[in-house]
Amino acid sequence: MTAVMDPPAPPARPTGPVVRARRIARRVAGPWTYAALIAVLAGSAFPVYWSFVVSSQTPDAVDSVPPVLVPGGHLFANIARVFDTTDFALALMNSVIVSGTVTVSVVLFSTLAGFAFAKMKFRGRNVLLLLVIGTQAIPTELGIIPLYMMMAEFGWAGEIHAVIVPGLVTAFGVFFMRQYFERAIPDELLEAGRMDGCHSLRLFWHVALPAARPAAAVLGLFTFMQAWNDFFWPLVVLVPENPTVQTALSTLASGYTTDYTLVLTAATIGTVPVLLVFLLFGRQIVGGIMSGAVKG
Amino acid sequence: MVLMDKTTRRHRWDTKFSPYAYVTPYFLIFGVFGLFPLLYTIWVSLQHRNLLDEGGAYLVWFDNYATLFADPYFWNSMGNTLSLWMLTTVPQILFALGIAALLNRKVRTRTLFRMGVILPNITSVAAVTIIFAQLFGRDFGLVNWVLDLFGAGQIDWQAGTATSHIAIAVMVVWRWTGYHALIFLASMQAISPSLYEAATLDGASGWQQFWRITVPLLRPQIIFTTIIATTGNMRLLAEPLLFNPGAAAATGGSDRQFQTAALYLYEQGFTKYDFGYSSAIAVVLAIATIIVAGFGYLVTKRIQTD
């Protein structure tokens, strides 16, 4: 985890009153600020930590008073139990396929459309762009009944492509890439390419795509995590025999025996992939959100 | 007509038609699987359409709406939705402002803290709800254990309307506050230091500066966040569904004490397969969301700017 953190800060310089006065705008954090931030950090991390603790205990330990707050040694036994009692392997595989396909597709189509919107002139461009921005705000979940009817009609209900296909594009992705291209590629560069007789698809492939890599990566991270965590639509359209991780969790939690160890072990397993992505690329994710990358 | 060489003609053709080809995948897929179902919901809401009925679907115009407006379960779910909207949106924005102000100070290991606040947002809503449901358990939940240390006794969080709403609100606030905090932080960092320097010279305290300078300058972000949070919080579904998982999960508690409108939509649509009625709920919920978001806009717009 430390690998992705800031390099250690240099030793604090002596801050006399003069220096401090100049630094008023960005107050140097005092002990209370740190105490508050550490409390926030602890609150943020605790439920995830707690899930891990329960996953590593025997079922009896969960019901003990006072509660056990440190990890035990039963993590692997519990993981084995999850895979033995449920079809969690299938759920994981389905989630990998769904999230992987959706991520590649969203990044590709968003980059293509974003490039066209930012760097090509065509009739109706502004109207179409407004349409993209407008549809970002629409809660498409409210169309879930007709969407389900369509999937039933196509014979896709219960199959994972019913989850994949509606996720192949997002308005957010198109807008996000468009904003990036607008700033990242100078028009002169493309103009020069055109003068050399470059077809626009070649311009896209050799100029735009390499330049778009940082933004495409951030979009890919967001899309992957969102697809992995998606719950409502998979719950509706899939069947318990062919689940994603999230719907499998829901089925497991709905069982008549409330074996919290088993349920929370599954929750922990299902969280590990996004947690890994987060620990490796957390800096980029933070940067993406702060630069206005609002999830749609 | 002037003769053009082959390359120029191809170039013309390219610049004229390629852009459409590039944006087509988006509009095609979104149109078919996003926009069309959304609009078709209105049509379905005017039909009697129940998968369990042999008779098939037929037009009934506003019958579903008439039934809906006389349905106490629906009003119950709308009440719960509004209560949860209030209990989630307001704390989210206030806490996010506070956390952003803390992060805006010169903090060491700032990446660690920023990643820390966003961690809840990347965890799955299903996993988080299951974890919180356990933490809020009546007999062995950690929350009750802590409260017990202070002599508060055992609370059956799921049983009461207020307690269940608080528990669900905690899950939502936990998940989204850090995300909003980072958006606020980004804007706070763009505020000119000279404003604070001048205020300090005038003897304004840090607290006064926060409310008189920072908050007014963040008004656009606060409005934006309120609307985004409202559209999310008006259709909470996973949290109430998984707070009390089991055969009757879709009712949101034994007395429907935490059934949201989105959950009622789910119950009608996917446990009773009454697609017409469920679509009517979707349409009314969409309109209610627009009204509430508009209300949120009017309130946040009143933040004073000089």
XYZ file of C-alpha atoms in Angstrom:
602
model
C 0.000 0.000 0.000
C 2.810 2.374 0.862
C 4.117 2.107 -2.682
C 1.441 4.421 -4.020
C 1.528 6.963 -1.201
C 3.182 10.330 -1.249
C 6.893 10.171 -0.691
C 7.628 10.921 2.952
C 7.364 14.633 3.597
C 10.616 16.449 4.301
C 11.236 17.384 7.926
C 9.125 20.362 8.914
C 10.853 23.674 8.505
C 10.934 25.886 11.547
C 7.877 28.076 11.230
C 8.313 31.400 12.862
C 5.455 33.865 13.215
C 6.340 35.539 9.920
C 6.184 32.338 7.932
C 2.979 31.353 9.647
C 1.315 34.646 8.758
C 2.096 34.089 5.124
C 0.710 30.587 5.289
C -2.651 31.675 6.586
C -4.505 30.630 3.459
C -3.553 26.988 3.782
C -3.466 26.482 7.505
C -0.864 24.023 8.677
C -2.821 21.208 10.243
C -2.566 21.136 14.026
C -2.975 18.107 16.273
C -6.770 18.502 16.330
C -6.935 18.400 12.553
C -4.899 15.228 12.530
C -7.025 13.727 15.283
C -10.188 14.506 13.329
C -8.755 13.192 10.061
C -7.568 9.999 11.708
C -11.043 9.543 13.182
C -12.545 9.996 9.691
C -10.033 7.534 8.267
C -10.831 4.998 10.972
C -14.549 5.416 10.373
C -14.062 4.963 6.630
C -11.988 1.853 6.954
C -13.727 0.207 9.891
C -16.636 -1.593 8.160
C -14.259 -3.081 5.597
C -11.859 -4.057 8.365
C -14.718 -5.508 10.391
C -15.822 -7.603 7.436
C -12.279 -8.973 7.230
C -12.215 -9.677 10.975
C -15.453 -11.639 10.869
C -14.225 -13.521 7.791
C -11.286 -14.797 9.752
C -13.222 -16.011 12.802
C -15.327 -19.020 13.646
C -19.100 -18.440 13.691
C -19.131 -18.576 17.515
C -16.704 -15.671 17.763
C -19.137 -13.381 15.925
C -21.720 -13.848 18.634
C -19.358 -13.310 21.532
C -19.627 -10.449 23.989
C -17.496 -8.359 24.020
C -16.991 -8.662 20.251
C -13.701 -9.896 18.874
C -11.931 -7.017 17.130
C -8.785 -8.654 15.783
C -8.465 -11.094 12.892
C -8.372 -14.783 13.700
C -6.896 -17.705 11.823
C -9.921 -19.081 9.997
C -9.904 -16.939 6.870
C -8.920 -19.691 4.464
C -11.241 -22.224 6.060
C -14.104 -19.736 5.616
C -13.144 -18.973 2.023
C -13.146 -22.693 1.291
C -16.576 -22.929 2.924
C -17.925 -20.121 0.677
C -16.721 -21.899 -2.453
C -18.038 -25.251 -1.205
C -21.513 -24.144 -0.211
C -22.238 -21.643 -2.991
C -21.369 -21.228 -6.642
C -19.190 -18.253 -5.862
C -16.601 -19.261 -8.454
C -19.210 -18.820 -11.188
C -20.235 -15.492 -9.659
C -16.644 -14.264 -9.690
C -16.139 -15.396 -13.259
C -19.358 -13.725 -14.396
C -18.386 -10.503 -12.654
C -14.952 -10.553 -14.280
C -16.486 -11.093 -17.733
C -19.149 -8.411 -17.235
C -16.837 -5.781 -15.750
C -14.032 -6.518 -18.185
C -16.227 -6.304 -21.292
C -18.057 -3.223 -20.083
C -14.801 -1.463 -19.220
C -13.148 -2.118 -22.585
C -16.279 -1.133 -24.462
C -17.001 2.049 -22.494
C -13.414 3.225 -22.859
C -13.306 2.471 -26.590
C -16.672 3.987 -27.556
C -16.253 6.968 -25.226
C -12.841 7.721 -26.667
C -14.150 7.504 -30.230
C -17.177 9.694 -29.577
C -15.268 12.043 -27.293
C -12.676 12.563 -30.022
C -15.336 13.326 -32.617
C -17.106 15.787 -30.300
C -13.928 17.569 -29.301
C -11.899 17.629 -32.484
C -14.104 17.169 -35.548
C -16.595 19.548 -37.077
C -19.909 18.179 -38.210
C -23.492 19.325 -38.574
C -25.558 18.802 -35.459
C -22.519 18.432 -33.237
C -23.690 20.851 -30.563
C -27.187 19.439 -30.423
C -25.873 15.887 -30.122
C -23.420 16.940 -27.423
C -26.206 18.596 -25.469
C -28.124 15.346 -25.762
C -25.187 13.481 -24.229
C -24.923 15.961 -21.363
C -28.677 15.910 -20.819
C -28.908 12.130 -20.708
C -26.214 12.051 -18.027
C -28.729 13.352 -15.528
C -31.445 10.857 -16.421
C -31.892 8.004 -13.968
C -32.142 5.211 -16.560
C -32.887 2.767 -13.738
C -36.454 3.990 -13.885
C -36.787 2.324 -17.296
C -36.091 -1.031 -15.733
C -39.488 -2.595 -16.499
C -39.394 -2.088 -20.288
C -35.710 -3.021 -20.298
C -36.593 -6.289 -18.612
C -39.424 -6.848 -21.113
C -36.946 -6.334 -23.958
C -34.477 -8.801 -22.481
C -37.243 -11.363 -22.006
C -38.246 -10.795 -25.631
C -34.676 -11.335 -26.844
C -34.398 -14.442 -24.691
C -31.537 -12.850 -22.773
C -33.121 -12.811 -19.303
C -30.948 -14.785 -16.920
C -27.893 -14.495 -19.182
C -24.967 -12.219 -18.469
C -25.149 -10.438 -21.818
C -28.372 -8.912 -20.503
C -26.147 -7.195 -17.937
C -23.335 -6.415 -20.369
C -25.148 -4.868 -23.337
C -26.915 -1.938 -21.596
C -23.599 -1.088 -19.921
C -21.554 -0.896 -23.128
C -21.742 2.901 -23.315
C -22.188 5.699 -20.779
C -22.960 9.361 -21.311
C -20.500 10.166 -18.559
C -17.696 8.414 -20.439
C -18.319 10.319 -23.673
C -18.464 13.654 -21.894
C -15.401 12.874 -19.782
C -13.280 11.961 -22.837
C -14.575 14.926 -24.784
C -13.470 17.289 -22.010
C -10.060 15.672 -21.980
C -9.497 15.823 -25.751
C -10.546 19.436 -25.795
C -7.581 20.320 -23.582
C -5.073 17.606 -24.436
C -4.617 17.762 -28.207
C -3.795 20.963 -30.068
C -5.805 21.409 -33.267
C -2.585 22.176 -35.193
C -1.333 18.665 -34.572
C -4.424 17.126 -36.148
C -4.389 19.652 -38.954
C -0.808 18.718 -39.761
C -1.778 15.074 -39.809
C -4.617 15.801 -42.214
C -2.324 17.754 -44.515
C -0.159 14.673 -44.700
C -3.184 12.786 -45.968
C -3.942 10.946 -42.757
C -7.391 9.355 -42.658
C -9.260 10.396 -39.527
C -9.256 6.864 -38.196
C -5.470 6.853 -38.471
C -5.332 10.201 -36.737
C -7.472 8.740 -34.010
C -5.335 5.652 -33.689
C -1.880 7.239 -33.899
C -2.423 10.686 -32.392
C -5.574 10.812 -30.309
C -5.473 7.423 -28.641
C -1.893 7.687 -27.326
C -2.618 11.185 -26.026
C -5.798 9.981 -24.343
C -4.162 7.234 -22.331
C -4.203 8.970 -18.902
C -7.883 9.918 -19.175
C -8.823 6.564 -20.652
C -7.129 4.867 -17.700
C -9.110 6.900 -15.163
C -12.338 6.252 -17.046
C -11.475 2.559 -17.142
C -10.927 2.468 -13.377
C -14.250 4.159 -12.660
C -16.109 1.992 -15.114
C -14.629 -1.215 -13.787
C -15.491 -0.427 -10.185
C -18.976 0.693 -11.089
C -19.640 -2.393 -13.196
C -18.256 -4.666 -10.505
C -20.487 -3.095 -7.855
C -23.637 -2.809 -9.971
C -26.535 -4.326 -8.093
C -30.101 -3.427 -9.094
C -30.164 -4.430 -12.755
C -28.230 -7.723 -12.327
C -30.535 -8.561 -9.427
C -33.564 -8.052 -11.640
C -32.412 -9.714 -14.829
C -30.224 -12.564 -13.583
C -31.286 -15.752 -11.840
C -29.689 -17.089 -8.634
C -28.186 -19.990 -10.615
C -26.203 -17.594 -12.817
C -25.208 -14.684 -10.564
C -22.669 -11.903 -10.429
C -20.775 -11.407 -7.180
C -23.279 -8.807 -5.967
C -26.382 -10.878 -6.655
C -24.698 -13.946 -5.172
C -24.087 -11.912 -2.011
C -27.729 -10.942 -1.953
C -28.841 -14.573 -2.330
C -26.412 -15.714 0.355
C -27.587 -13.031 2.783
C -31.210 -13.958 2.119
C -30.664 -17.569 3.205
C -32.587 -18.841 6.167
C -29.529 -19.580 8.245
C -27.857 -16.355 9.222
C -24.284 -17.558 9.201
C -22.674 -14.140 9.254
C -19.196 -15.588 8.944
C -20.081 -17.163 5.633
C -21.906 -14.074 4.334
C -19.212 -11.616 5.348
C -16.456 -13.874 4.002
C -18.245 -13.745 0.648
C -18.560 -9.959 1.007
C -14.830 -9.765 1.701
C -13.952 -11.905 -1.319
C -16.214 -9.780 -3.493
C -14.573 -6.579 -2.235
C -10.979 -7.710 -2.785
C -10.834 -7.009 -6.561
C -12.039 -3.404 -6.261
C -9.906 -2.946 -3.168
C -6.843 -4.070 -5.116
C -7.641 -1.672 -7.963
C -8.140 1.038 -5.363
C -4.855 0.401 -3.551
C -2.898 0.320 -6.812
C -4.545 3.311 -8.490
C -6.051 5.253 -5.574
C -4.095 8.360 -6.474
C -5.503 8.383 -10.004
C -9.024 7.781 -8.695
C -8.732 10.681 -6.255
C -7.313 12.847 -9.034
C -10.114 11.833 -11.379
C -12.834 12.771 -8.896
C -11.167 16.045 -8.001
C -10.750 17.062 -11.627
C -14.506 16.881 -12.001
C -14.855 13.261 -12.971
C -18.335 12.910 -11.635
C -19.745 9.452 -11.844
C -22.854 9.357 -13.976
C -17.534 19.861 -62.127
C -13.908 20.208 -61.189
C -11.943 17.029 -61.265
C -10.684 16.030 -57.897
C -7.947 13.549 -57.355
C -8.792 10.440 -55.424
C -7.162 11.480 -52.147
C -9.016 14.761 -51.908
C -12.319 13.067 -52.588
C -11.625 10.488 -49.953
C -10.619 13.261 -47.591
C -13.912 15.082 -48.186
C -15.865 11.931 -47.610
C -13.832 11.217 -44.510
C -14.297 14.571 -42.806
C -17.965 14.614 -43.680
C -19.070 11.188 -42.524
C -16.478 9.820 -40.092
C -17.634 11.907 -37.101
C -21.094 10.385 -37.370
C -19.592 6.927 -37.482
C -17.642 7.676 -34.316
C -20.613 8.852 -32.287
C -23.045 6.254 -33.644
C -22.170 3.383 -31.252
C -22.970 5.567 -28.282
C -26.284 6.877 -29.580
C -27.356 3.512 -30.924
C -26.750 1.562 -27.728
C -27.937 4.317 -25.411
C -31.012 4.909 -27.532
C -32.054 1.267 -27.551
C -31.130 0.255 -23.999
C -31.326 3.561 -22.119
C -33.648 6.126 -23.597
C -36.225 3.859 -25.218
C -37.019 1.840 -22.049
C -37.252 5.055 -20.076
C -39.840 6.579 -22.421
C -41.642 3.286 -22.899
C -42.179 3.189 -19.114
C -44.806 5.890 -19.569
C -46.667 3.766 -22.111
C -46.501 0.630 -19.942
C -47.806 2.636 -16.984
C -51.017 3.209 -18.941
C -51.553 -0.505 -19.435
C -52.836 -3.368 -17.416
C -49.856 -5.651 -17.783
C -49.208 -8.459 -15.345
C -47.003 -11.385 -16.294
C -49.075 -13.679 -14.111
C -52.311 -12.810 -15.954
C -53.228 -14.944 -18.921
C -55.161 -12.157 -20.604
C -52.159 -10.205 -21.821
C -51.724 -6.449 -21.780
C -54.386 -3.869 -22.588
C -54.729 -0.117 -22.298
C -56.372 1.176 -19.128
C -55.225 4.820 -19.351
C -54.876 6.249 -15.832
C -56.300 3.341 -13.835
C -52.890 2.419 -12.437
C -52.388 5.976 -11.252
C -55.836 6.098 -9.660
C -55.070 2.880 -7.789
C -51.651 4.165 -6.864
C -52.881 7.411 -5.353
C -55.345 5.455 -3.216
C -52.710 2.917 -2.165
C -51.585 3.401 1.460
C -48.466 1.267 0.847
C -47.425 3.675 -1.885
C -47.819 6.741 0.323
C -45.985 4.909 3.064
C -43.104 4.257 0.678
C -43.069 7.884 -0.504
C -42.981 9.049 3.127
C -40.049 6.743 3.825
C -38.321 7.967 0.671
C -38.633 11.609 1.728
C -37.550 10.861 5.284
C -34.479 8.995 4.026
C -33.762 11.744 1.519
C -33.633 14.267 4.345
C -31.625 12.028 6.665
C -29.039 11.251 3.991
C -28.670 14.405 1.892
C -28.289 17.015 4.624
C -25.654 15.185 6.728
C -23.790 14.143 3.569
C -23.288 17.728 2.496
C -22.509 19.123 5.955
C -20.010 16.372 6.788
C -18.478 16.630 3.318
C -17.928 20.366 3.818
C -16.292 19.726 7.182
C -14.036 16.959 5.913
C -13.055 19.017 2.876
C -12.113 21.911 5.179
C -9.890 19.552 7.199
C -8.270 18.146 4.070
C -7.735 21.660 2.750
C -5.222 22.385 5.499
C -1.610 21.604 4.938
C -1.666 17.958 5.878
C 1.152 15.481 5.629
C 0.410 12.160 3.922
C -2.495 13.872 2.223
C -2.865 11.105 -0.354
C -3.459 8.640 2.468
C -6.267 10.774 3.902
C -7.815 11.486 0.520
C -7.802 7.814 -0.378
C -9.180 7.083 3.064
C -12.255 9.268 2.626
C -13.024 7.811 -0.802
C -12.619 4.182 0.290
C -16.300 3.749 1.284
C -17.375 4.876 -2.165
C -15.559 2.107 -4.011
C -16.961 -0.712 -1.917
C -20.046 -2.430 -3.265
C -23.411 -1.359 -1.967
C -24.423 -5.000 -1.470
C -21.346 -5.849 0.602
C -21.584 -2.639 2.611
C -25.254 -3.122 3.432
C -24.656 -6.689 4.550
C -21.776 -5.552 6.758
C -23.812 -2.711 8.275
C -26.841 -4.944 8.791
C -24.601 -7.116 10.935
C -23.143 -4.116 12.794
C -26.692 -2.934 13.525
C -27.808 -6.400 14.637
C -30.049 -6.504 17.700
C -28.353 -9.159 19.797
C -24.719 -9.279 18.727
C -24.277 -6.093 16.719
C -21.290 -3.924 17.462
C -23.347 -0.723 17.490
C -25.573 -1.995 20.278
C -22.547 -3.232 22.171
C -20.991 0.226 22.083
C -24.285 1.887 23.026
C -24.610 -0.599 25.859
C -21.302 0.605 27.274
C -22.959 3.986 27.655
C -26.014 2.378 29.180
C -28.294 2.872 26.183
C -29.531 -0.713 26.122
C -30.314 -2.950 23.173
C -32.010 -1.244 20.249
C -33.861 -3.301 17.666
C -32.736 -1.111 14.774
C -34.859 -2.797 12.136
C -38.076 -2.741 14.123
C -38.754 0.981 14.423
C -39.364 3.496 11.676
C -36.964 6.090 13.078
C -34.245 3.625 14.077
C -34.319 1.779 10.759
C -34.165 5.051 8.841
C -31.195 6.177 10.921
C -29.366 2.898 10.310
C -29.972 3.066 6.549
C -28.999 6.753 6.475
C -25.717 5.883 8.210
C -24.907 3.423 5.405
C -25.645 5.958 2.678
C -23.858 8.832 4.383
C -20.852 6.602 5.069
C -20.690 5.611 1.419
C -21.042 9.036 -0.227
C -19.678 11.725 2.114
C -16.042 11.277 1.124
C -16.876 11.486 -2.549
C -18.629 14.830 -2.104
C -15.815 15.991 0.184
C -13.276 15.540 -2.618
C -15.424 17.587 -4.998
C -15.659 20.362 -2.392
C -11.930 20.094 -1.698
C -11.078 20.614 -5.367
C -13.070 23.870 -5.348
C -11.712 25.015 -1.987
C -8.195 24.792 -3.329
C -9.121 27.223 -6.085
C -10.151 29.943 -3.600
C -7.684 32.810 -3.547
C -5.636 32.939 -0.311
C -5.841 36.722 -0.285
C -9.515 36.535 0.695
C -8.652 34.729 3.906
C -5.704 37.014 4.594
C -7.928 40.054 4.371
C -10.537 38.432 6.603
C -7.892 37.521 9.166
C -6.668 41.112 9.251
C -10.279 42.142 9.888
C -10.295 39.798 12.867
C -12.620 37.124 11.465
C -12.282 33.761 13.182
C -11.700 30.526 11.278
C -15.324 29.538 11.846
C -16.589 32.861 10.483
C -14.266 32.600 7.498
C -15.612 29.137 6.755
C -19.234 30.260 6.703
C -18.692 33.722 5.201
C -16.054 32.972 2.576
C -15.657 29.266 1.885
C -19.292 28.174 1.837
C -20.595 31.065 -0.320
C -17.798 30.516 -2.838
C -18.637 26.828 -3.001
C -22.262 27.562 -3.820
C -22.154 26.115 -7.360
C -20.638 22.864 -6.077
C -23.108 22.694 -3.192
C -26.024 23.113 -5.602
C -24.568 20.488 -7.922
C -23.911 18.038 -5.093
C -27.388 18.525 -3.654
C -28.967 17.638 -6.988
C -26.696 14.649 -7.587
C -27.237 13.364 -4.042
C -30.984 13.884 -4.371
C -31.319 11.838 -7.537
C -29.355 9.057 -5.828
C -31.051 9.215 -2.444
C -34.579 9.350 -3.849
C -34.151 5.892 -5.340
C -32.465 3.950 -2.563
C -33.113 0.288 -3.129
C -30.179 -1.943 -2.240
C -29.880 -0.643 1.321
C -33.498 -1.225 2.387
C -33.601 -4.510 0.451
C -30.512 -5.988 2.080
C -30.978 -4.430 5.515
C -33.434 -7.212 6.265
C -32.643 -9.872 3.674
C -34.843 -12.903 3.395
C -38.012 -14.057 1.730
C -39.921 -10.853 2.522
C -37.026 -8.453 1.869
C -38.941 -6.497 -0.777
C -41.449 -5.195 1.775
C -38.729 -3.309 3.668
C -39.431 -4.572 7.157
C -42.390 -6.390 8.673
C -44.498 -3.219 8.769
C -42.945 -1.736 5.621
C -41.293 0.700 7.988
C -38.308 1.199 5.662
C -39.760 0.361 2.265
C -38.700 3.091 -0.148
C -40.605 3.935 -3.331
C -37.886 2.262 -5.409
C -38.247 -0.860 -3.296
C -42.034 -0.768 -3.706
C -41.464 -0.508 -7.471
C -39.276 -3.595 -7.194
C -41.829 -5.440 -5.082
C -44.672 -4.738 -7.511
C -42.585 -5.359 -10.623
C -40.449 -8.314 -9.719
C -42.211 -10.202 -6.957
C -45.796 -9.622 -8.174
C -44.900 -9.056 -11.832
C -47.396 -6.223 -12.113
C -45.453 -4.313 -14.756
C -48.130 -1.704 -15.420
C -48.481 -0.717 -11.779
C -44.719 -0.832 -11.248
C -44.189 1.492 -14.221
C -46.687 3.940 -12.768
C -44.609 3.989 -9.575
C -41.489 4.669 -11.693
C -43.144 7.632 -13.417
C -44.422 9.156 -10.163
C -41.043 8.607 -8.509
C -39.299 10.332 -11.414
C -41.598 13.347 -11.094
C -41.170 13.393 -7.302
C -37.391 13.317 -7.760
C -37.502 16.312 -10.081
C -39.663 18.219 -7.584
C -37.410 17.393 -4.632
C -34.262 18.205 -6.633
C -35.890 21.519 -7.563
C -36.595 22.158 -3.894
C -32.967 21.345 -3.075
C -31.880 23.746 -5.776
C -34.032 26.560 -4.407
C -32.699 26.032 -0.872
C -29.014 25.854 -1.816
C -29.377 28.754 -4.240
C -30.187 30.969 -1.264
C -26.671 30.597 0.137
C -25.473 34.160 0.501
C -22.912 35.451 -1.904
C -21.606 38.959 -1.660
